[in-house]
Every structure is written in structure tokens, then in C-alpha cells.
Amino acid sequence: MSKNSFVNVILFDGNRKINWDFRDNKSLEEALKWFGFKWKTGSIRVNGHQVTDNKLFMSLASFVEASEMCGDDCHGRLFVTMRRPKEGDA
């Protein structure tokens, strides 16, 4: 990705769906927290691929690159899905 690029990110937790363009140097965790998403540990998927919580610090550009390396034709777009924690879960 080039300098000052954007990544289109679609965030979906089973209830809310957000479509937003973020700078490609933002981390996935920043994108999730920007809109107040909370997720059940281990439930995040990016373009259908499971992402462990210890990888959420990685930039959106790195997720686009990883998706393209897996053969996904994502065109700079990330589909992020997650499960919301149940009421009372930390």
C-alpha cells in the first residue's frame, strides 16, 4: 500500500454493521475500538480468516497484504466479523 492510503473496513458483530475508511497504518484494534466494538476472545475473523487477539495490534495494511497473500481478491477492503460477549462477561 502506498503512503497515506486508506483501507475500507466493514465491521460486523451480528448486530451492528459499520463501513468506514481508515488510514492503512491504523491497527485493527484501533478500528474496533473507534466505534466501541467489544468482542468475545478468539472470535475475530478478517476476510474469513481467524485472527488471534494478540495480532490485533497489526496495521490494517498488513491484514490487506496477508489477505492478498492468501489469494483473496480484497481490493483494499477488509470484512471483519466478531461475536459479542454475553451479558456479564468481562
mmCIF file of N, CA, C and O in Angstrom, residues 1-67:
data_model
loop_
_atom_site.group_PDB
_atom_site.id
_atom_site.type_symbol
_atom_site.label_atom_id
_atom_site.label_comp_id
_atom_site.label_asym_id
_atom_site.label_seq_id
_atom_site.Cartn_x
_atom_site.Cartn_y
_atom_site.Cartn_z
ATOM 1 N N MET A 1 0.846 -1.171 0.000
ATOM 2 C CA MET A 1 0.000 0.000 0.000
ATOM 3 C C MET A 1 0.893 1.237 0.000
ATOM 4 O O MET A 1 1.970 1.232 0.553
ATOM 5 N N SER A 2 0.409 2.285 -0.597
ATOM 6 C CA SER A 2 1.213 3.493 -0.699
ATOM 7 C C SER A 2 1.006 4.392 0.522
ATOM 8 O O SER A 2 0.091 4.198 1.314
ATOM 9 N N LYS A 3 1.884 5.379 0.644
ATOM 10 C CA LYS A 3 1.802 6.318 1.751
ATOM 11 C C LYS A 3 0.458 7.050 1.712
ATOM 12 O O LYS A 3 -0.026 7.427 0.656
ATOM 13 N N ASN A 4 -0.124 7.227 2.894
ATOM 14 C CA ASN A 4 -1.412 7.922 3.037
ATOM 15 C C ASN A 4 -2.559 7.197 2.350
ATOM 16 O O ASN A 4 -3.481 7.814 1.852
ATOM 17 N N SER A 5 -2.496 5.881 2.326
ATOM 18 C CA SER A 5 -3.583 5.093 1.753
ATOM 19 C C SER A 5 -4.653 4.836 2.803
ATOM 20 O O SER A 5 -4.413 4.937 3.998
ATOM 21 N N PHE A 6 -5.806 4.474 2.304
ATOM 22 C CA PHE A 6 -6.917 4.124 3.172
ATOM 23 C C PHE A 6 -7.317 2.677 2.914
ATOM 24 O O PHE A 6 -7.122 2.160 1.817
ATOM 25 N N VAL A 7 -7.907 2.069 3.935
ATOM 26 C CA VAL A 7 -8.451 0.724 3.823
ATOM 27 C C VAL A 7 -9.925 0.817 4.199
ATOM 28 O O VAL A 7 -10.270 1.391 5.234
ATOM 29 N N ASN A 8 -10.775 0.267 3.354
ATOM 30 C CA ASN A 8 -12.195 0.222 3.664
ATOM 31 C C ASN A 8 -12.419 -0.968 4.588
ATOM 32 O O ASN A 8 -12.062 -2.096 4.263
ATOM 33 N N VAL A 9 -12.979 -0.703 5.763
ATOM 34 C CA VAL A 9 -13.182 -1.743 6.769
ATOM 35 C C VAL A 9 -14.670 -1.848 7.080
ATOM 36 O O VAL A 9 -15.313 -0.847 7.406
ATOM 37 N N ILE A 10 -15.199 -3.056 6.961
ATOM 38 C CA ILE A 10 -16.577 -3.323 7.326
ATOM 39 C C ILE A 10 -16.528 -4.147 8.605
ATOM 40 O O ILE A 10 -15.957 -5.234 8.632
ATOM 41 N N LEU A 11 -17.083 -3.606 9.684
ATOM 42 C CA LEU A 11 -17.080 -4.244 10.995
ATOM 43 C C LEU A 11 -18.489 -4.741 11.286
ATOM 44 O O LEU A 11 -19.462 -3.982 11.165
ATOM 45 N N PHE A 12 -18.603 -6.005 11.691
ATOM 46 C CA PHE A 12 -19.920 -6.585 11.955
ATOM 47 C C PHE A 12 -19.838 -7.522 13.151
ATOM 48 O O PHE A 12 -18.998 -8.416 13.182
ATOM 49 N N ASP A 13 -20.711 -7.285 14.142
ATOM 50 C CA ASP A 13 -20.719 -8.116 15.345
ATOM 51 C C ASP A 13 -21.994 -8.936 15.498
ATOM 52 O O ASP A 13 -22.293 -9.435 16.568
ATOM 53 N N GLY A 14 -22.740 -9.083 14.429
ATOM 54 C CA GLY A 14 -24.002 -9.815 14.491
ATOM 55 C C GLY A 14 -25.184 -8.908 14.766
ATOM 56 O O GLY A 14 -26.333 -9.293 14.605
ATOM 57 N N ASN A 15 -24.903 -7.691 15.187
ATOM 58 C CA ASN A 15 -25.938 -6.725 15.495
ATOM 59 C C ASN A 15 -25.736 -5.429 14.710
ATOM 60 O O ASN A 15 -26.632 -4.967 14.032
ATOM 61 N N ARG A 16 -24.534 -4.879 14.801
ATOM 62 C CA ARG A 16 -24.200 -3.620 14.134
ATOM 63 C C ARG A 16 -23.261 -3.870 12.971
ATOM 64 O O ARG A 16 -22.362 -4.701 13.061
ATOM 65 N N LYS A 17 -23.444 -3.100 11.912
ATOM 66 C CA LYS A 17 -22.522 -3.149 10.777
ATOM 67 C C LYS A 17 -22.074 -1.719 10.484
ATOM 68 O O LYS A 17 -22.895 -0.831 10.294
ATOM 69 N N ILE A 18 -20.752 -1.536 10.484
ATOM 70 C CA ILE A 18 -20.149 -0.231 10.220
ATOM 71 C C ILE A 18 -19.250 -0.362 8.997
ATOM 72 O O ILE A 18 -18.490 -1.315 8.886
ATOM 73 N N ASN A 19 -19.316 0.602 8.111
ATOM 74 C CA ASN A 19 -18.467 0.650 6.932
ATOM 75 C C ASN A 19 -17.698 1.972 7.000
ATOM 76 O O ASN A 19 -18.309 3.041 6.935
ATOM 77 N N TRP A 20 -16.367 1.911 7.142
ATOM 78 C CA TRP A 20 -15.593 3.123 7.347
ATOM 79 C C TRP A 20 -14.224 2.994 6.685
ATOM 80 O O TRP A 20 -13.669 1.908 6.631
ATOM 81 N N ASP A 21 -13.701 4.095 6.195
ATOM 82 C CA ASP A 21 -12.354 4.127 5.633
ATOM 83 C C ASP A 21 -11.376 4.612 6.699
ATOM 84 O O ASP A 21 -11.536 5.714 7.230
ATOM 85 N N PHE A 22 -10.390 3.779 7.003
ATOM 86 C CA PHE A 22 -9.350 4.105 7.965
ATOM 87 C C PHE A 22 -8.018 4.244 7.248
ATOM 88 O O PHE A 22 -7.792 3.591 6.224
ATOM 89 N N ARG A 23 -7.125 5.035 7.793
ATOM 90 C CA ARG A 23 -5.746 5.081 7.300
ATOM 91 C C ARG A 23 -5.152 3.684 7.426
ATOM 92 O O ARG A 23 -5.430 2.970 8.380
ATOM 93 N N ASP A 24 -4.345 3.297 6.457
ATOM 94 C CA ASP A 24 -3.827 1.929 6.445
ATOM 95 C C ASP A 24 -2.828 1.644 7.558
ATOM 96 O O ASP A 24 -2.553 0.490 7.860
ATOM 97 N N ASN A 25 -2.327 2.688 8.232
ATOM 98 C CA ASN A 25 -1.392 2.453 9.331
ATOM 99 C C ASN A 25 -2.084 2.277 10.681
ATOM 100 O O ASN A 25 -1.433 1.985 11.679
ATOM 101 N N LYS A 26 -3.408 2.423 10.733
ATOM 102 C CA LYS A 26 -4.164 2.172 11.960
ATOM 103 C C LYS A 26 -4.145 0.687 12.253
ATOM 104 O O LYS A 26 -4.160 -0.146 11.349
ATOM 105 N N SER A 27 -4.168 0.355 13.533
ATOM 106 C CA SER A 27 -4.234 -1.062 13.896
ATOM 107 C C SER A 27 -5.684 -1.534 13.836
ATOM 108 O O SER A 27 -6.623 -0.721 13.918
ATOM 109 N N LEU A 28 -5.848 -2.835 13.723
ATOM 110 C CA LEU A 28 -7.201 -3.402 13.721
ATOM 111 C C LEU A 28 -7.882 -3.104 15.051
ATOM 112 O O LEU A 28 -9.064 -2.770 15.093
ATOM 113 N N GLU A 29 -7.138 -3.184 16.133
ATOM 114 C CA GLU A 29 -7.706 -2.897 17.456
ATOM 115 C C GLU A 29 -8.217 -1.461 17.539
ATOM 116 O O GLU A 29 -9.294 -1.212 18.069
ATOM 117 N N GLU A 30 -7.472 -0.507 16.982
ATOM 118 C CA GLU A 30 -7.918 0.889 16.963
ATOM 119 C C GLU A 30 -9.218 1.038 16.182
ATOM 120 O O GLU A 30 -10.110 1.779 16.592
ATOM 121 N N ALA A 31 -9.318 0.351 15.061
ATOM 122 C CA ALA A 31 -10.535 0.417 14.243
ATOM 123 C C ALA A 31 -11.730 -0.131 15.023
ATOM 124 O O ALA A 31 -12.813 0.461 14.994
ATOM 125 N N LEU A 32 -11.535 -1.241 15.713
ATOM 126 C CA LEU A 32 -12.624 -1.833 16.501
ATOM 127 C C LEU A 32 -13.049 -0.907 17.637
ATOM 128 O O LEU A 32 -14.241 -0.694 17.870
ATOM 129 N N LYS A 33 -12.079 -0.363 18.327
ATOM 130 C CA LYS A 33 -12.382 0.491 19.483
ATOM 131 C C LYS A 33 -12.931 1.852 19.069
ATOM 132 O O LYS A 33 -13.644 2.489 19.841
ATOM 133 N N TRP A 34 -12.608 2.309 17.856
ATOM 134 C CA TRP A 34 -13.089 3.603 17.374
ATOM 135 C C TRP A 34 -14.616 3.683 17.449
ATOM 136 O O TRP A 34 -15.183 4.716 17.777
ATOM 137 N N PHE A 35 -15.282 2.569 17.140
ATOM 138 C CA PHE A 35 -16.742 2.529 17.168
ATOM 139 C C PHE A 35 -17.285 1.780 18.386
ATOM 140 O O PHE A 35 -18.470 1.455 18.441
ATOM 141 N N GLY A 36 -16.428 1.479 19.362
ATOM 142 C CA GLY A 36 -16.879 0.869 20.609
ATOM 143 C C GLY A 36 -17.235 -0.599 20.510
ATOM 144 O O GLY A 36 -18.019 -1.093 21.324
ATOM 145 N N PHE A 37 -16.682 -1.311 19.531
ATOM 146 C CA PHE A 37 -16.967 -2.737 19.421
ATOM 147 C C PHE A 37 -16.292 -3.496 20.561
ATOM 148 O O PHE A 37 -15.157 -3.209 20.932
ATOM 149 N N LYS A 38 -17.018 -4.443 21.112
ATOM 150 C CA LYS A 38 -16.473 -5.385 22.081
ATOM 151 C C LYS A 38 -16.641 -6.765 21.458
ATOM 152 O O LYS A 38 -17.603 -7.010 20.746
ATOM 153 N N TRP A 39 -15.703 -7.672 21.735
ATOM 154 C CA TRP A 39 -15.738 -8.976 21.085
ATOM 155 C C TRP A 39 -15.359 -10.067 22.059
ATOM 156 O O TRP A 39 -14.635 -9.852 23.019
ATOM 157 N N LYS A 40 -15.884 -11.236 21.773
ATOM 158 C CA LYS A 40 -15.528 -12.419 22.541
ATOM 159 C C LYS A 40 -14.119 -12.833 22.106
ATOM 160 O O LYS A 40 -13.819 -12.865 20.909
ATOM 161 N N THR A 41 -13.266 -13.124 23.079
ATOM 162 C CA THR A 41 -11.891 -13.508 22.790
ATOM 163 C C THR A 41 -11.852 -14.642 21.771
ATOM 164 O O THR A 41 -12.581 -15.620 21.892
ATOM 165 N N GLY A 42 -11.012 -14.487 20.765
ATOM 166 C CA GLY A 42 -10.822 -15.513 19.743
ATOM 167 C C GLY A 42 -11.891 -15.576 18.672
ATOM 168 O O GLY A 42 -11.887 -16.490 17.853
ATOM 169 N N SER A 43 -12.793 -14.600 18.631
ATOM 170 C CA SER A 43 -13.903 -14.678 17.668
ATOM 171 C C SER A 43 -13.704 -13.814 16.424
ATOM 172 O O SER A 43 -14.535 -13.857 15.517
ATOM 173 N N ILE A 44 -12.645 -13.058 16.345
ATOM 174 C CA ILE A 44 -12.466 -12.128 15.227
ATOM 175 C C ILE A 44 -11.971 -12.860 13.982
ATOM 176 O O ILE A 44 -11.065 -13.685 14.033
ATOM 177 N N ARG A 45 -12.601 -12.523 12.863
ATOM 178 C CA ARG A 45 -12.201 -13.037 11.554
ATOM 179 C C ARG A 45 -12.056 -11.849 10.614
ATOM 180 O O ARG A 45 -12.850 -10.918 10.652
ATOM 181 N N VAL A 46 -11.024 -11.914 9.787
ATOM 182 C CA VAL A 46 -10.805 -10.882 8.775
ATOM 183 C C VAL A 46 -10.821 -11.578 7.425
ATOM 184 O O VAL A 46 -10.036 -12.491 7.174
ATOM 185 N N ASN A 47 -11.767 -11.176 6.589
ATOM 186 C CA ASN A 47 -11.963 -11.809 5.277
ATOM 187 C C ASN A 47 -12.065 -13.322 5.413
ATOM 188 O O ASN A 47 -11.549 -14.071 4.589
ATOM 189 N N GLY A 48 -12.723 -13.764 6.486
ATOM 190 C CA GLY A 48 -12.972 -15.185 6.706
ATOM 191 C C GLY A 48 -11.867 -15.928 7.425
ATOM 192 O O GLY A 48 -12.038 -17.080 7.789
ATOM 193 N N HIS A 49 -10.727 -15.277 7.670
ATOM 194 C CA HIS A 49 -9.601 -15.927 8.330
ATOM 195 C C HIS A 49 -9.575 -15.537 9.802
ATOM 196 O O HIS A 49 -9.670 -14.352 10.144
ATOM 197 N N GLN A 50 -9.424 -16.526 10.672
ATOM 198 C CA GLN A 50 -9.394 -16.261 12.103
ATOM 199 C C GLN A 50 -8.147 -15.454 12.469
ATOM 200 O O GLN A 50 -7.058 -15.694 11.956
ATOM 201 N N VAL A 51 -8.336 -14.490 13.358
ATOM 202 C CA VAL A 51 -7.250 -13.640 13.839
ATOM 203 C C VAL A 51 -7.227 -13.751 15.359
ATOM 204 O O VAL A 51 -8.233 -13.489 16.014
ATOM 205 N N THR A 52 -6.084 -14.135 15.891
ATOM 206 C CA THR A 52 -5.967 -14.217 17.347
ATOM 207 C C THR A 52 -5.849 -12.801 17.920
ATOM 208 O O THR A 52 -5.358 -11.883 17.253
ATOM 209 N N ASP A 53 -6.299 -12.648 19.154
ATOM 210 C CA ASP A 53 -6.312 -11.320 19.773
ATOM 211 C C ASP A 53 -4.918 -10.712 19.901
ATOM 212 O O ASP A 53 -4.775 -9.500 19.936
ATOM 213 N N ASN A 54 -3.881 -11.543 19.948
ATOM 214 C CA ASN A 54 -2.526 -10.999 20.066
ATOM 215 C C ASN A 54 -2.019 -10.420 18.742
ATOM 216 O O ASN A 54 -0.918 -9.882 18.697
ATOM 217 N N LYS A 55 -2.793 -10.486 17.681
ATOM 218 C CA LYS A 55 -2.421 -9.903 16.384
ATOM 219 C C LYS A 55 -3.195 -8.618 16.075
ATOM 220 O O LYS A 55 -3.005 -8.012 15.028
ATOM 221 N N LEU A 56 -4.042 -8.188 16.982
ATOM 222 C CA LEU A 56 -4.882 -7.018 16.723
ATOM 223 C C LEU A 56 -4.092 -5.721 16.661
ATOM 224 O O LEU A 56 -4.586 -4.721 16.157
ATOM 225 N N PHE A 57 -2.858 -5.723 17.146
ATOM 226 C CA PHE A 57 -2.007 -4.530 17.100
ATOM 227 C C PHE A 57 -1.499 -4.261 15.686
ATOM 228 O O PHE A 57 -1.031 -3.163 15.390
ATOM 229 N N MET A 58 -1.601 -5.249 14.807
ATOM 230 C CA MET A 58 -1.053 -5.116 13.448
ATOM 231 C C MET A 58 -1.846 -4.093 12.639
ATOM 232 O O MET A 58 -3.043 -3.889 12.852
ATOM 233 N N SER A 59 -1.167 -3.459 11.700
ATOM 234 C CA SER A 59 -1.804 -2.418 10.879
ATOM 235 C C SER A 59 -2.815 -3.033 9.918
ATOM 236 O O SER A 59 -2.711 -4.204 9.530
ATOM 237 N N LEU A 60 -3.769 -2.216 9.525
ATOM 238 C CA LEU A 60 -4.755 -2.655 8.540
ATOM 239 C C LEU A 60 -4.071 -3.015 7.225
ATOM 240 O O LEU A 60 -4.477 -3.967 6.559
ATOM 241 N N ALA A 61 -3.011 -2.287 6.867
ATOM 242 C CA ALA A 61 -2.264 -2.594 5.640
ATOM 243 C C ALA A 61 -1.701 -4.007 5.690
ATOM 244 O O ALA A 61 -1.705 -4.715 4.680
ATOM 245 N N SER A 62 -1.237 -4.440 6.856
ATOM 246 C CA SER A 62 -0.678 -5.791 6.961
ATOM 247 C C SER A 62 -1.765 -6.854 6.804
ATOM 248 O O SER A 62 -1.508 -7.926 6.258
ATOM 249 N N PHE A 63 -2.993 -6.553 7.230
ATOM 250 C CA PHE A 63 -4.087 -7.502 7.028
ATOM 251 C C PHE A 63 -4.484 -7.574 5.553
ATOM 252 O O PHE A 63 -4.802 -8.652 5.046
ATOM 253 N N VAL A 64 -4.444 -6.438 4.859
ATOM 254 C CA VAL A 64 -4.721 -6.447 3.419
ATOM 255 C C VAL A 64 -3.666 -7.282 2.709
ATOM 256 O O VAL A 64 -3.981 -8.143 1.880
ATOM 257 N N GLU A 65 -2.396 -7.049 3.054
ATOM 258 C CA GLU A 65 -1.297 -7.795 2.446
ATOM 259 C C GLU A 65 -1.420 -9.291 2.719
ATOM 260 O O GLU A 65 -1.249 -10.105 1.808
ATOM 261 N N ALA A 66 -1.743 -9.658 3.960
ATOM 262 C CA ALA A 66 -1.896 -11.077 4.312
ATOM 263 C C ALA A 66 -3.056 -11.697 3.546
ATOM 264 O O ALA A 66 -2.959 -12.838 3.081
ATOM 265 N N SER A 67 -4.159 -10.957 3.390
ATOM 266 C CA SER A 67 -5.307 -11.481 2.643
ATOM 267 C C SER A 67 -4.941 -11.724 1.189
ATOM 268 O O SER A 67 -5.312 -12.740 0.607
#
